GROMACS .gro file of N, CA and C in nm:
model
  504
    1ALA      N    1   5.784   6.406   1.163
    1ALA     CA    2   5.888   6.491   1.108
    1ALA      C    3   5.966   6.417   1.000
    2GLU      N    4   5.990   6.287   1.022
    2GLU     CA    5   6.062   6.208   0.923
    2GLU      C    6   5.983   6.197   0.792
    3ALA      N    7   5.851   6.177   0.805
    3ALA     CA    8   5.767   6.169   0.685
    3ALA      C    9   5.767   6.301   0.610
    4THR      N   10   5.763   6.411   0.683
    4THR     CA   11   5.765   6.543   0.620
    4THR      C   12   5.896   6.565   0.545
    5GLU      N   13   6.008   6.528   0.604
    5GLU     CA   14   6.137   6.543   0.536
    5GLU      C   15   6.143   6.459   0.409
    6ALA      N   16   6.091   6.337   0.415
    6ALA     CA   17   6.088   6.251   0.297
    6ALA      C   18   5.998   6.313   0.188
    7GLY      N   19   5.889   6.376   0.230
    7GLY     CA   20   5.801   6.444   0.135
    7GLY      C   21   5.871   6.560   0.064
    8TRP      N   22   5.945   6.640   0.142
    8TRP     CA   23   6.019   6.751   0.080
    8TRP      C   24   6.125   6.699  -0.016
    9ALA      N   25   6.188   6.588   0.018
    9ALA     CA   26   6.289   6.530  -0.072
    9ALA      C   27   6.226   6.495  -0.206
   10LEU      N   28   6.105   6.441  -0.204
   10LEU     CA   29   6.035   6.410  -0.330
   10LEU      C   30   6.007   6.537  -0.409
   11LEU      N   31   5.958   6.640  -0.341
   11LEU     CA   32   5.919   6.763  -0.411
   11LEU      C   33   6.039   6.841  -0.463
   12ARG      N   34   6.156   6.821  -0.406
   12ARG     CA   35   6.278   6.884  -0.460
   12ARG      C   36   6.312   6.828  -0.598
   13GLU      N   37   6.272   6.704  -0.624
   13GLU     CA   38   6.297   6.641  -0.755
   13GLU      C   39   6.211   6.701  -0.865
   14GLY      N   40   6.093   6.755  -0.829
   14GLY     CA   41   5.998   6.806  -0.928
   14GLY      C   42   5.923   6.692  -0.995
   15GLY      N   43   5.822   6.729  -1.072
   15GLY     CA   44   5.744   6.631  -1.145
   15GLY      C   45   5.642   6.556  -1.061
   16HIS      N   46   5.614   6.605  -0.941
   16HIS     CA   47   5.521   6.535  -0.852
   16HIS      C   48   5.387   6.608  -0.842
   17VAL      N   49   5.287   6.534  -0.795
   17VAL     CA   50   5.152   6.588  -0.774
   17VAL      C   51   5.122   6.585  -0.626
   18VAL      N   52   5.068   6.696  -0.576
   18VAL     CA   53   5.037   6.712  -0.434
   18VAL      C   54   4.888   6.737  -0.418
   19LEU      N   55   4.823   6.655  -0.337
   19LEU     CA   56   4.686   6.683  -0.293
   19LEU      C   57   4.699   6.758  -0.161
   20LEU      N   58   4.652   6.881  -0.157
   20LEU     CA   59   4.666   6.966  -0.039
   20LEU      C   60   4.529   6.996   0.018
   21ARG      N   61   4.508   6.957   0.143
   21ARG     CA   62   4.383   6.995   0.209
   21ARG      C   63   4.394   7.142   0.246
   22HIS      N   64   4.286   7.217   0.222
   22HIS     CA   65   4.287   7.360   0.251
   22HIS      C   66   4.335   7.388   0.393
   23ALA      N   67   4.380   7.511   0.416
   23ALA     CA   68   4.429   7.554   0.547
   23ALA      C   69   4.313   7.562   0.646
   24ILE      N   70   4.345   7.597   0.769
   24ILE     CA   71   4.250   7.594   0.880
   24ILE      C   72   4.129   7.684   0.855
   25ALA      N   73   4.012   7.620   0.858
   25ALA     CA   74   3.883   7.688   0.843
   25ALA      C   75   3.791   7.634   0.953
   26PRO      N   76   3.772   7.709   1.060
   26PRO     CA   77   3.698   7.658   1.176
   26PRO      C   78   3.555   7.615   1.142
   27GLY      N   79   3.507   7.518   1.218
   27GLY     CA   80   3.371   7.470   1.202
   27GLY      C   81   3.364   7.347   1.114
   28THR      N   82   3.240   7.306   1.088
   28THR     CA   83   3.215   7.192   1.000
   28THR      C   84   3.101   7.228   0.906
   29GLY      N   85   3.111   7.181   0.784
   29GLY     CA   86   3.005   7.208   0.687
   29GLY      C   87   2.995   7.354   0.651
   30ASP      N   88   2.900   7.383   0.564
   30ASP     CA   89   2.874   7.521   0.521
   30ASP      C   90   2.733   7.559   0.561
   31PRO      N   91   2.706   7.689   0.576
   31PRO     CA   92   2.572   7.734   0.616
   31PRO      C   93   2.465   7.694   0.514
   32ALA      N   94   2.340   7.694   0.557
   32ALA     CA   95   2.227   7.655   0.472
   32ALA      C   96   2.215   7.746   0.349
   33ASN      N   97   2.258   7.872   0.360
   33ASN     CA   98   2.247   7.966   0.247
   33ASN      C   99   2.370   7.964   0.158
   34PHE      N  100   2.444   7.853   0.159
   34PHE     CA  101   2.568   7.838   0.083
   34PHE      C  102   2.550   7.876  -0.064
   35ASP      N  103   2.646   7.955  -0.114
   35ASP     CA  104   2.650   7.994  -0.256
   35ASP      C  105   2.797   7.988  -0.296
   36ILE      N  106   2.829   7.904  -0.394
   36ILE     CA  107   2.968   7.884  -0.437
   36ILE      C  108   3.033   8.015  -0.484
   37GLU      N  109   2.952   8.110  -0.527
   37GLU     CA  110   3.003   8.238  -0.578
   37GLU      C  111   3.018   8.345  -0.470
   38ASN      N  112   2.975   8.315  -0.345
   38ASN     CA  113   2.973   8.417  -0.241
   38ASN      C  114   3.044   8.365  -0.116
   39CYS      N  115   3.163   8.414  -0.092
   39CYS     CA  116   3.243   8.369   0.022
   39CYS      C  117   3.176   8.397   0.156
   40ARG      N  118   3.092   8.498   0.164
   40ARG     CA  119   3.025   8.529   0.290
   40ARG      C  120   2.926   8.420   0.331
   41THR      N  121   2.890   8.332   0.238
   41THR     CA  122   2.796   8.224   0.270
   41THR      C  123   2.868   8.091   0.295
   42GLN      N  124   2.999   8.095   0.309
   42GLN     CA  125   3.078   7.973   0.323
   42GLN      C  126   3.161   7.975   0.451
   43ARG      N  127   3.207   7.858   0.489
   43ARG     CA  128   3.306   7.847   0.596
   43ARG      C  129   3.439   7.888   0.535
   44ASN      N  130   3.508   7.981   0.599
   44ASN     CA  131   3.630   8.039   0.541
   44ASN      C  132   3.751   8.021   0.632
   45LEU      N  133   3.868   8.053   0.579
   45LEU     CA  134   3.991   8.046   0.657
   45LEU      C  135   3.985   8.143   0.774
   46SER      N  136   4.042   8.100   0.884
   46SER     CA  137   4.061   8.188   0.999
   46SER      C  138   4.192   8.265   0.978
   47ASP      N  139   4.220   8.358   1.068
   47ASP     CA  140   4.350   8.427   1.063
   47ASP      C  141   4.463   8.324   1.072
   48ARG      N  142   4.444   8.225   1.156
   48ARG     CA  143   4.545   8.119   1.171
   48ARG      C  144   4.558   8.040   1.040
   49GLY      N  145   4.445   8.018   0.972
   49GLY     CA  146   4.448   7.948   0.843
   49GLY      C  147   4.524   8.027   0.737
   50ARG      N  148   4.503   8.159   0.734
   50ARG     CA  149   4.577   8.243   0.638
   50ARG      C  150   4.726   8.242   0.670
   51GLN      N  151   4.759   8.243   0.800
   51GLN     CA  152   4.900   8.235   0.842
   51GLN      C  153   4.958   8.099   0.798
   52GLN      N  154   4.881   7.993   0.815
   52GLN     CA  155   4.925   7.860   0.774
   52GLN      C  156   4.949   7.856   0.623
   53ALA      N  157   4.861   7.917   0.545
   53ALA     CA  158   4.877   7.920   0.399
   53ALA      C  159   5.004   7.996   0.359
   54ARG      N  160   5.033   8.107   0.427
   54ARG     CA  161   5.157   8.180   0.400
   54ARG      C  162   5.279   8.093   0.430
   55LYS      N  163   5.273   8.018   0.540
   55LYS     CA  164   5.383   7.929   0.577
   55LYS      C  165   5.400   7.820   0.471
   56MET      N  166   5.289   7.765   0.422
   56MET     CA  167   5.296   7.663   0.316
   56MET      C  168   5.370   7.719   0.196
   57GLY      N  169   5.330   7.837   0.153
   57GLY     CA  170   5.393   7.898   0.036
   57GLY      C  171   5.541   7.922   0.056
   58ALA      N  172   5.577   7.973   0.174
   58ALA     CA  173   5.718   8.000   0.202
   58ALA      C  174   5.799   7.870   0.199
   59LEU      N  175   5.743   7.764   0.255
   59LEU     CA  176   5.814   7.636   0.255
   59LEU      C  177   5.824   7.576   0.116
   60PHE      N  178   5.718   7.585   0.038
   60PHE     CA  179   5.725   7.537  -0.101
   60PHE      C  180   5.832   7.615  -0.176
   61ASP      N  181   5.840   7.747  -0.153
   61ASP     CA  182   5.939   7.831  -0.221
   61ASP      C  183   6.082   7.790  -0.188
   62THR      N  184   6.107   7.751  -0.065
   62THR     CA  185   6.244   7.725  -0.022
   62THR      C  186   6.283   7.577  -0.021
   63ARG      N  187   6.184   7.486  -0.016
   63ARG     CA  188   6.218   7.346   0.004
   63ARG      C  189   6.182   7.255  -0.112
   64ALA      N  190   6.115   7.308  -0.214
   64ALA     CA  191   6.069   7.223  -0.324
   64ALA      C  192   6.106   7.284  -0.458
   65GLU      N  193   6.106   7.201  -0.560
   65GLU     CA  194   6.116   7.251  -0.698
   65GLU      C  195   5.994   7.341  -0.719
   66TYR      N  196   5.998   7.428  -0.816
   66TYR     CA  197   5.891   7.526  -0.834
   66TYR      C  198   5.755   7.458  -0.856
   67VAL      N  199   5.650   7.531  -0.819
   67VAL     CA  200   5.513   7.485  -0.843
   67VAL      C  201   5.473   7.535  -0.980
   68GLU      N  202   5.448   7.442  -1.069
   68GLU     CA  203   5.419   7.471  -1.208
   68GLU      C  204   5.271   7.497  -1.233
   69ARG      N  205   5.187   7.425  -1.160
   69ARG     CA  206   5.043   7.435  -1.185
   69ARG      C  207   4.968   7.416  -1.054
   70VAL      N  208   4.861   7.496  -1.034
   70VAL     CA  209   4.777   7.486  -0.916
   70VAL      C  210   4.631   7.479  -0.960
   71LEU      N  211   4.563   7.373  -0.919
   71LEU     CA  212   4.419   7.359  -0.939
   71LEU      C  213   4.355   7.365  -0.802
   72SER      N  214   4.236   7.426  -0.794
   72SER     CA  215   4.171   7.441  -0.664
   72SER      C  216   4.022   7.416  -0.677
   73SER      N  217   3.967   7.358  -0.570
   73SER     CA  218   3.822   7.357  -0.554
   73SER      C  219   3.774   7.501  -0.563
   74ARG      N  220   3.650   7.521  -0.603
   74ARG     CA  221   3.596   7.657  -0.613
   74ARG      C  222   3.553   7.714  -0.478
   75TYR      N  223   3.553   7.632  -0.374
   75TYR     CA  224   3.517   7.681  -0.240
   75TYR      C  225   3.621   7.783  -0.195
   76CYS      N  226   3.573   7.888  -0.130
   76CYS     CA  227   3.661   8.000  -0.094
   76CYS      C  228   3.775   7.959  -0.002
   77ARG      N  229   3.754   7.863   0.089
   77ARG     CA  230   3.863   7.822   0.179
   77ARG      C  231   3.976   7.755   0.101
   78CYS      N  232   3.943   7.693  -0.013
   78CYS     CA  233   4.045   7.632  -0.098
   78CYS      C  234   4.112   7.737  -0.186
   79THR      N  235   4.032   7.821  -0.251
   79THR     CA  236   4.091   7.921  -0.341
   79THR      C  237   4.177   8.020  -0.263
   80GLU      N  238   4.133   8.055  -0.141
   80GLU     CA  239   4.214   8.147  -0.062
   80GLU      C  240   4.345   8.080  -0.020
   81THR      N  241   4.339   7.953   0.020
   81THR     CA  242   4.462   7.881   0.052
   81THR      C  243   4.558   7.884  -0.066
   82ALA      N  244   4.506   7.850  -0.184
   82ALA     CA  245   4.588   7.846  -0.306
   82ALA      C  246   4.643   7.984  -0.341
   83ASP      N  247   4.557   8.085  -0.337
   83ASP     CA  248   4.600   8.221  -0.374
   83ASP      C  249   4.709   8.273  -0.281
   84ILE      N  250   4.697   8.245  -0.150
   84ILE     CA  251   4.797   8.292  -0.054
   84ILE      C  252   4.927   8.213  -0.068
   85ALA      N  253   4.916   8.081  -0.073
   85ALA     CA  254   5.035   7.996  -0.072
   85ALA      C  255   5.114   8.002  -0.203
   86PHE      N  256   5.043   8.013  -0.314
   86PHE     CA  257   5.110   8.003  -0.445
   86PHE      C  258   5.087   8.131  -0.525
   87ARG      N  259   5.120   8.243  -0.463
   87ARG     CA  260   5.089   8.376  -0.516
   87ARG      C  261   5.150   8.405  -0.652
   88GLY      N  262   5.251   8.334  -0.694
   88GLY     CA  263   5.311   8.361  -0.825
   88GLY      C  264   5.257   8.274  -0.936
   89VAL      N  265   5.162   8.187  -0.904
   89VAL     CA  266   5.110   8.091  -1.002
   89VAL      C  267   4.961   8.116  -1.021
   90GLU      N  268   4.915   8.113  -1.144
   90GLU     CA  269   4.772   8.127  -1.169
   90GLU      C  270   4.699   8.007  -1.110
   91VAL      N  271   4.599   8.033  -1.026
   91VAL     CA  272   4.520   7.927  -0.965
   91VAL      C  273   4.400   7.899  -1.055
   92GLU      N  274   4.391   7.775  -1.100
   92GLU     CA  275   4.280   7.733  -1.186
   92GLU      C  276   4.169   7.676  -1.099
   93ARG      N  277   4.049   7.736  -1.108
   93ARG     CA  278   3.933   7.684  -1.036
   93ARG      C  279   3.887   7.559  -1.111
   94PHE      N  280   3.876   7.446  -1.039
   94PHE     CA  281   3.848   7.316  -1.101
   94PHE      C  282   3.735   7.248  -1.023
   95ALA      N  283   3.613   7.255  -1.078
   95ALA     CA  284   3.493   7.207  -1.009
   95ALA      C  285   3.502   7.062  -0.960
   96PRO      N  286   3.569   6.970  -1.031
   96PRO     CA  287   3.578   6.833  -0.977
   96PRO      C  288   3.649   6.823  -0.841
   97LEU      N  289   3.718   6.929  -0.798
   97LEU     CA  290   3.780   6.928  -0.666
   97LEU      C  291   3.687   6.981  -0.557
   98ASP      N  292   3.566   7.027  -0.596
   98ASP     CA  293   3.467   7.072  -0.498
   98ASP      C  294   3.424   6.954  -0.410
   99LEU      N  295   3.358   6.985  -0.299
   99LEU     CA  296   3.305   6.877  -0.215
   99LEU      C  297   3.211   6.789  -0.296
  100PRO      N  298   3.220   6.657  -0.281
  100PRO     CA  299   3.130   6.569  -0.357
  100PRO      C  300   2.986   6.582  -0.308
  101GLY      N  301   2.894   6.574  -0.401
  101GLY     CA  302   2.753   6.579  -0.366
  101GLY      C  303   2.700   6.439  -0.339
  102ALA      N  304   2.568   6.429  -0.322
  102ALA     CA  305   2.504   6.301  -0.292
  102ALA      C  306   2.493   6.211  -0.415
  103ASP      N  307   2.500   6.270  -0.534
  103ASP     CA  308   2.487   6.193  -0.657
  103ASP      C  309   2.615   6.113  -0.681
  104GLU      N  310   2.607   5.981  -0.663
  104GLU     CA  311   2.725   5.895  -0.672
  104GLU      C  312   2.786   5.896  -0.812
  105ALA      N  313   2.703   5.902  -0.916
  105ALA     CA  314   2.755   5.904  -1.053
  105ALA      C  315   2.834   6.032  -1.079
  106ALA      N  316   2.783   6.145  -1.030
  106ALA     CA  317   2.854   6.272  -1.047
  106ALA      C  318   2.985   6.271  -0.967
  107ALA      N  319   2.983   6.214  -0.847
  107ALA     CA  320   3.105   6.206  -0.766
  107ALA      C  321   3.209   6.119  -0.835
  108ALA      N  322   3.165   6.009  -0.897
  108ALA     CA  323   3.258   5.921  -0.969
  108ALA      C  324   3.317   5.993  -1.090
  109ALA      N  325   3.234   6.070  -1.161
  109ALA     CA  326   3.282   6.146  -1.276
  109ALA      C  327   3.385   6.250  -1.232
  110ASP      N  328   3.361   6.314  -1.117
  110ASP     CA  329   3.458   6.412  -1.065
  110ASP      C  330   3.589   6.343  -1.028
  111ARG      N  331   3.583   6.228  -0.962
  111ARG     CA  332   3.706   6.154  -0.928
  111ARG      C  333   3.783   6.118  -1.055
  112ASP      N  334   3.710   6.074  -1.159
  112ASP     CA  335   3.775   6.039  -1.285
  112ASP      C  336   3.843   6.161  -1.347
  113ALA      N  337   3.778   6.278  -1.339
  113ALA     CA  338   3.837   6.401  -1.394
  113ALA      C  339   3.965   6.439  -1.319
  114VAL      N  340   3.963   6.422  -1.187
  114VAL     CA  341   4.083   6.452  -1.107
  114VAL      C  342   4.194   6.353  -1.141
  115LEU      N  343   4.160   6.224  -1.151
  115LEU     CA  344   4.259   6.122  -1.187
  115LEU      C  345   4.320   6.151  -1.324
  116LYS      N  346   4.238   6.198  -1.417
  116LYS     CA  347   4.288   6.232  -1.551
  116LYS      C  348   4.389   6.346  -1.543
  117GLU      N  349   4.357   6.452  -1.469
  117GLU     CA  350   4.450   6.565  -1.454
  117GLU      C  351   4.583   6.517  -1.395
  118ILE      N  352   4.574   6.433  -1.293
  118ILE     CA  353   4.695   6.382  -1.228
  118ILE      C  354   4.774   6.296  -1.327
  119GLY      N  355   4.705   6.206  -1.395
  119GLY     CA  356   4.772   6.117  -1.490
  119GLY      C  357   4.834   6.191  -1.608
  120ASP      N  358   4.772   6.301  -1.649
  120ASP     CA  359   4.821   6.378  -1.763
  120ASP      C  360   4.938   6.469  -1.729
  121PHE      N  361   4.962   6.493  -1.600
  121PHE     CA  362   5.068   6.587  -1.562
  121PHE      C  363   5.205   6.526  -1.589
  122SER      N  364   5.287   6.602  -1.662
  122SER     CA  365   5.423   6.555  -1.691
  122SER      C  366   5.523   6.671  -1.683
  123GLY      N  367   5.496   6.765  -1.594
  123GLY     CA  368   5.580   6.882  -1.584
  123GLY      C  369   5.712   6.858  -1.515
  124GLN      N  370   5.800   6.958  -1.525
  124GLN     CA  371   5.928   6.956  -1.456
  124GLN      C  372   5.913   7.002  -1.311
  125GLY      N  373   5.821   7.095  -1.289
  125GLY     CA  374   5.792   7.141  -1.153
  125GLY      C  375   5.689   7.048  -1.091
  126ASN      N  376   5.624   7.096  -0.986
  126ASN     CA  377   5.522   7.017  -0.918
  126ASN      C  378   5.384   7.075  -0.946
  127MET      N  379   5.282   6.992  -0.936
  127MET     CA  380   5.143   7.036  -0.950
  127MET      C  381   5.075   7.017  -0.815
  128VAL      N  382   4.998   7.119  -0.773
  128VAL     CA  383   4.927   7.114  -0.645
  128VAL      C  384   4.778   7.124  -0.672
  129LEU      N  385   4.701   7.034  -0.609
  129LEU     CA  386   4.555   7.036  -0.616
  129LEU      C  387   4.505   7.065  -0.475
  130VAL      N  388   4.440   7.180  -0.457
  130VAL     CA  389   4.389   7.220  -0.326
  130VAL      C  390   4.243   7.179  -0.316
  131THR      N  391   4.211   7.097  -0.217
  131THR     CA  392   4.077   7.040  -0.210
  131THR      C  393   4.038   7.011  -0.066
  132HIS      N  394   3.944   6.920  -0.049
  132HIS     CA  395   3.880   6.890   0.080
  132HIS      C  396   3.915   6.750   0.128
  133LEU      N  397   3.898   6.728   0.257
  133LEU     CA  398   3.923   6.598   0.319
  133LEU      C  399   3.849   6.487   0.244
  134GLU      N  400   3.723   6.508   0.214
  134GLU     CA  401   3.641   6.403   0.153
  134GLU      C  402   3.698   6.357   0.019
  135ASN      N  403   3.748   6.450  -0.059
  135ASN     CA  404   3.806   6.415  -0.190
  135ASN      C  405   3.938   6.340  -0.172
  136ILE      N  406   4.022   6.388  -0.082
  136ILE     CA  407   4.151   6.322  -0.061
  136ILE      C  408   4.128   6.180  -0.008
  137ARG      N  409   4.034   6.166   0.083
  137ARG     CA  410   4.003   6.033   0.137
  137ARG      C  411   3.952   5.941   0.027
  138ALA      N  412   3.863   5.990  -0.060
  138ALA     CA  413   3.809   5.908  -0.169
  138ALA      C  414   3.918   5.868  -0.268
  139LEU      N  415   4.014   5.955  -0.290
  139LEU     CA  416   4.120   5.929  -0.387
  139LEU      C  417   4.234   5.842  -0.332
  140THR      N  418   4.261   5.854  -0.201
  140THR     CA  419   4.381   5.790  -0.146
  140THR      C  420   4.355   5.698  -0.026
  141GLY      N  421   4.240   5.713   0.038
  141GLY     CA  422   4.215   5.642   0.162
  141GLY      C  423   4.280   5.709   0.283
  142GLN      N  424   4.351   5.819   0.262
  142GLN     CA  425   4.419   5.895   0.368
  142GLN      C  426   4.328   6.006   0.420
  143SER      N  427   4.347   6.045   0.547
  143SER     CA  428   4.268   6.153   0.608
  143SER      C  429   4.361   6.261   0.661
  144PRO      N  430   4.405   6.351   0.573
  144PRO     CA  431   4.498   6.455   0.618
  144PRO      C  432   4.430   6.561   0.704
  145ARG      N  433   4.509   6.623   0.790
  145ARG     CA  434   4.461   6.738   0.868
  145ARG      C  435   4.451   6.859   0.776
  146GLU      N  436   4.385   6.964   0.824
  146GLU     CA  437   4.380   7.088   0.747
  146GLU      C  438   4.522   7.135   0.723
  147GLY      N  439   4.552   7.168   0.597
  147GLY     CA  440   4.685   7.217   0.563
  147GLY      C  441   4.788   7.108   0.547
  148GLU      N  442   4.748   6.983   0.538
  148GLU     CA  443   4.844   6.875   0.518
  148GLU      C  444   4.847   6.835   0.371
  149ALA      N  445   4.965   6.797   0.324
  149ALA     CA  446   4.985   6.761   0.183
  149ALA      C  447   5.010   6.611   0.170
  150ILE      N  448   4.951   6.553   0.066
  150ILE     CA  449   4.973   6.413   0.033
  150ILE      C  450   5.033   6.410  -0.108
  151ILE      N  451   5.149   6.353  -0.123
  151ILE     CA  452   5.217   6.345  -0.253
  151ILE      C  453   5.177   6.212  -0.316
  152VAL      N  454   5.128   6.219  -0.442
  152VAL     CA  455   5.072   6.099  -0.505
  152VAL      C  456   5.127   6.077  -0.645
  153ARG      N  457   5.108   5.953  -0.692
  153ARG     CA  458   5.138   5.915  -0.829
  153ARG      C  459   5.021   5.832  -0.878
  154ARG      N  460   4.981   5.855  -1.001
  154ARG     CA  461   4.873   5.774  -1.058
  154ARG      C  462   4.926   5.635  -1.088
  155ASP      N  463   4.848   5.535  -1.050
  155ASP     CA  464   4.882   5.395  -1.071
  155ASP      C  465   4.756   5.326  -1.123
  156GLY      N  466   4.740   5.325  -1.256
  156GLY     CA  467   4.617   5.272  -1.316
  156GLY      C  468   4.500   5.362  -1.284
  157ASP      N  469   4.395   5.305  -1.225
  157ASP     CA  470   4.278   5.386  -1.190
  157ASP      C  471   4.280   5.426  -1.043
  158ARG      N  472   4.397   5.419  -0.981
  158ARG     CA  473   4.412   5.455  -0.840
  158ARG      C  474   4.530   5.550  -0.823
  159LEU      N  475   4.540   5.604  -0.703
  159LEU     CA  476   4.655   5.686  -0.667
  159LEU      C  477   4.739   5.612  -0.564
  160HIS      N  478   4.869   5.619  -0.582
  160HIS     CA  479   4.964   5.562  -0.487
  160HIS      C  480   5.023   5.678  -0.406
  161VAL      N  481   5.016   5.667  -0.273
  161VAL     CA  482   5.069   5.772  -0.186
  161VAL      C  483   5.220   5.754  -0.173
  162LEU      N  484   5.294   5.859  -0.209
  162LEU     CA  485   5.440   5.857  -0.203
  162LEU      C  486   5.495   5.919  -0.076
  163GLY      N  487   5.421   6.017  -0.021
  163GLY     CA  488   5.470   6.087   0.097
  163GLY      C  489   5.367   6.185   0.148
  164ARG      N  490   5.400   6.245   0.263
  164ARG     CA  491   5.313   6.343   0.329
  164ARG      C  492   5.398   6.458   0.382
  165ILE      N  493   5.335   6.574   0.390
  165ILE     CA  494   5.400   6.690   0.454
  165ILE      C  495   5.297   6.755   0.545
  166ALA      N  496   5.335   6.771   0.672
  166ALA     CA  497   5.247   6.837   0.769
  166ALA      C  498   5.294   6.981   0.786
  167PHE      N  499   5.198   7.073   0.781
  167PHE     CA  500   5.226   7.215   0.805
  167PHE      C  501   5.159   7.251   0.937
  168ASN      N  502   5.238   7.261   1.042
  168ASN     CA  503   5.181   7.289   1.175
  168ASN      C  504   5.150   7.434   1.193
   0.00000   0.00000   0.00000
């Protein structure tokens, strides 16, 4: 609870970047017939996950400076989290936030693209990137739960974790 309060204090200042793991989506992995363009072929948010996303949005609305920009993995569990939580902001689908593939060079290029977006952000509000555990772990070394936020700052070619917010 103390870490969450410290996280909200940071976001009230504005100008911060948040890595947000998508809301609750039961199961692991995606089905063999996975198609990035077809939500019926993916693991999706549960009713509880949609409720969690609404709670995230309500808390961001009341406890943080406004959300200026939202980037999301193209996976439906991420885009739905973003669309529900940040309903007043255009959600930008950003492929480098998708789950990393087996190609290490492509995964490194995606991490670099995400780091560039974070490093280039200089807004007055906050920027939220909705993504997956694997990406957040690769970028920060942290393993957030579904629906947990990690507040970061770019520090050279790495990210420095400033705070966390848990959405129960």
